[in-house]
Amino acid sequence: MTVSESPASPRWRTAAACAGLPPQIIFARREAEARPALEACRRCPVARRCEESVAPAESYFDGVSAGRLWRNGRLVRLHGHYVAPSHVALGGDASGGLARPA
Ligand code: SF4
């Protein structure tokens, strides 16, 4: 028997490296404000799940997901490199947020 997840609070979020950071950091629109969340992404074990769930381009997302900063669903060019190694190994890019969504 499987246990369904609550869409409002899926279990993977409890493992997120950014758990506990204030929403204004996770949903920041500028790299300077988003940096603590972006740094958390580098060690996040659920980065791929985060990006799949948020679907930033499709949801016109503002904020941080999987080491990338999004504004209105478009990638923001970053100065730092924040992509989690686990995300890169699973098919993410290592460009530090410079890639275009598929
Ligand atoms: S990838 Fe980044 S934004 Fe997503 S859950 Fe992990 S730390 Fe948070």
Coordinates of C-alpha atoms and ligand atoms in Angstrom, one line a residue:
M1 CA 0.0 0.0 0.0
T2 CA 1.3 3.4 -0.9
V3 CA 0.9 6.5 1.2
S4 CA -0.1 9.6 -0.8
E5 CA 1.6 12.9 -0.3
S6 CA -0.1 16.1 0.5
P7 CA 0.3 18.4 -2.4
A8 CA 0.6 21.3 0.0
S9 CA 3.4 19.7 2.0
P10 CA 5.0 16.8 0.1
R11 CA 7.4 14.6 2.1
W12 CA 10.4 15.4 -0.1
R13 CA 10.3 19.0 1.2
T14 CA 11.3 17.8 4.7
A15 CA 14.6 16.7 3.2
A16 CA 15.2 20.0 1.4
A17 CA 18.4 21.8 2.3
C18 CA 16.5 25.1 2.3
A19 CA 14.0 23.9 4.9
G20 CA 13.7 26.6 7.5
L21 CA 14.8 29.5 5.3
P22 CA 12.4 32.3 5.1
P23 CA 10.1 32.5 2.1
Q24 CA 11.4 35.8 1.0
I25 CA 14.8 34.2 0.4
I26 CA 13.4 31.1 -1.5
F27 CA 11.1 33.3 -3.6
A28 CA 13.6 36.2 -4.1
R29 CA 13.9 37.6 -7.6
R30 CA 17.5 38.7 -7.3
E31 CA 20.7 36.7 -6.8
A32 CA 21.8 38.8 -3.8
E33 CA 18.7 38.1 -1.8
A34 CA 18.4 34.5 -3.0
R35 CA 22.0 33.5 -2.3
P36 CA 21.3 31.6 1.0
A37 CA 18.8 29.4 -0.9
L38 CA 21.1 29.0 -3.9
E39 CA 23.9 27.9 -1.6
A40 CA 21.5 25.4 0.1
C41 CA 20.8 23.9 -3.3
R42 CA 24.4 22.9 -3.7
R43 CA 24.0 20.3 -0.9
C44 CA 20.3 19.5 -1.5
P45 CA 19.5 15.8 -1.8
V46 CA 16.1 16.5 -3.5
A47 CA 17.1 19.1 -6.1
R48 CA 15.8 17.1 -9.0
R49 CA 12.5 16.5 -7.2
C50 CA 12.3 20.2 -6.5
E51 CA 12.7 21.2 -10.1
E52 CA 10.2 18.5 -11.3
S53 CA 7.6 19.7 -8.8
V54 CA 8.1 23.4 -9.3
A55 CA 8.3 23.1 -13.1
P56 CA 9.6 26.7 -13.1
A57 CA 9.1 27.5 -16.7
E58 CA 5.6 26.1 -16.9
S59 CA 4.5 27.8 -13.7
Y60 CA 6.1 31.2 -14.4
F61 CA 7.9 30.7 -11.1
D62 CA 9.7 33.4 -9.2
G63 CA 12.5 32.1 -6.9
V64 CA 15.0 29.4 -6.4
S65 CA 14.7 25.8 -7.6
A66 CA 17.6 23.3 -8.1
G67 CA 20.3 25.8 -7.9
R68 CA 18.8 28.2 -10.4
L69 CA 17.0 31.4 -10.0
W70 CA 13.8 32.0 -11.9
R71 CA 11.9 35.2 -12.6
N72 CA 8.5 34.9 -14.3
G73 CA 9.5 31.4 -15.3
R74 CA 12.7 32.5 -17.0
L75 CA 16.2 31.7 -15.9
V76 CA 18.1 34.6 -14.3
R77 CA 21.8 34.7 -15.2
L78 CA 23.8 34.0 -12.1
H79 CA 27.3 34.9 -11.0
G80 CA 27.8 31.9 -8.8
H81 CA 27.5 28.2 -9.4
Y82 CA 24.9 26.6 -7.2
V83 CA 23.6 23.4 -9.0
A84 CA 23.7 20.4 -6.7
P85 CA 26.1 17.6 -7.8
S86 CA 23.4 15.1 -7.4
H87 CA 21.2 17.1 -9.8
V88 CA 24.0 17.3 -12.4
A89 CA 24.5 13.5 -12.2
L90 CA 20.9 12.9 -12.8
G91 CA 20.8 15.0 -16.0
G92 CA 20.8 18.6 -14.9
D93 CA 23.3 21.0 -16.4
A94 CA 26.4 22.3 -14.7
S95 CA 26.2 25.8 -16.2
G96 CA 25.2 27.5 -13.0
G97 CA 21.9 28.6 -14.3
L98 CA 22.8 29.6 -17.8
A99 CA 21.0 26.9 -19.7
R100 CA 17.6 27.4 -21.2
P101 CA 14.7 25.2 -20.2
A102 CA 13.8 22.5 -22.7
Ligands
SF4_1 S1 16.9 22.4 -4.7 FE1 17.2 24.3 -3.6 S2 15.2 25.3 -3.6 FE2 14.8 23.2 -4.1 S3 14.4 22.1 -2.2 FE3 16.6 21.9 -2.5 S4 17.5 23.6 -1.5 FE4 15.4 24.1 -1.7

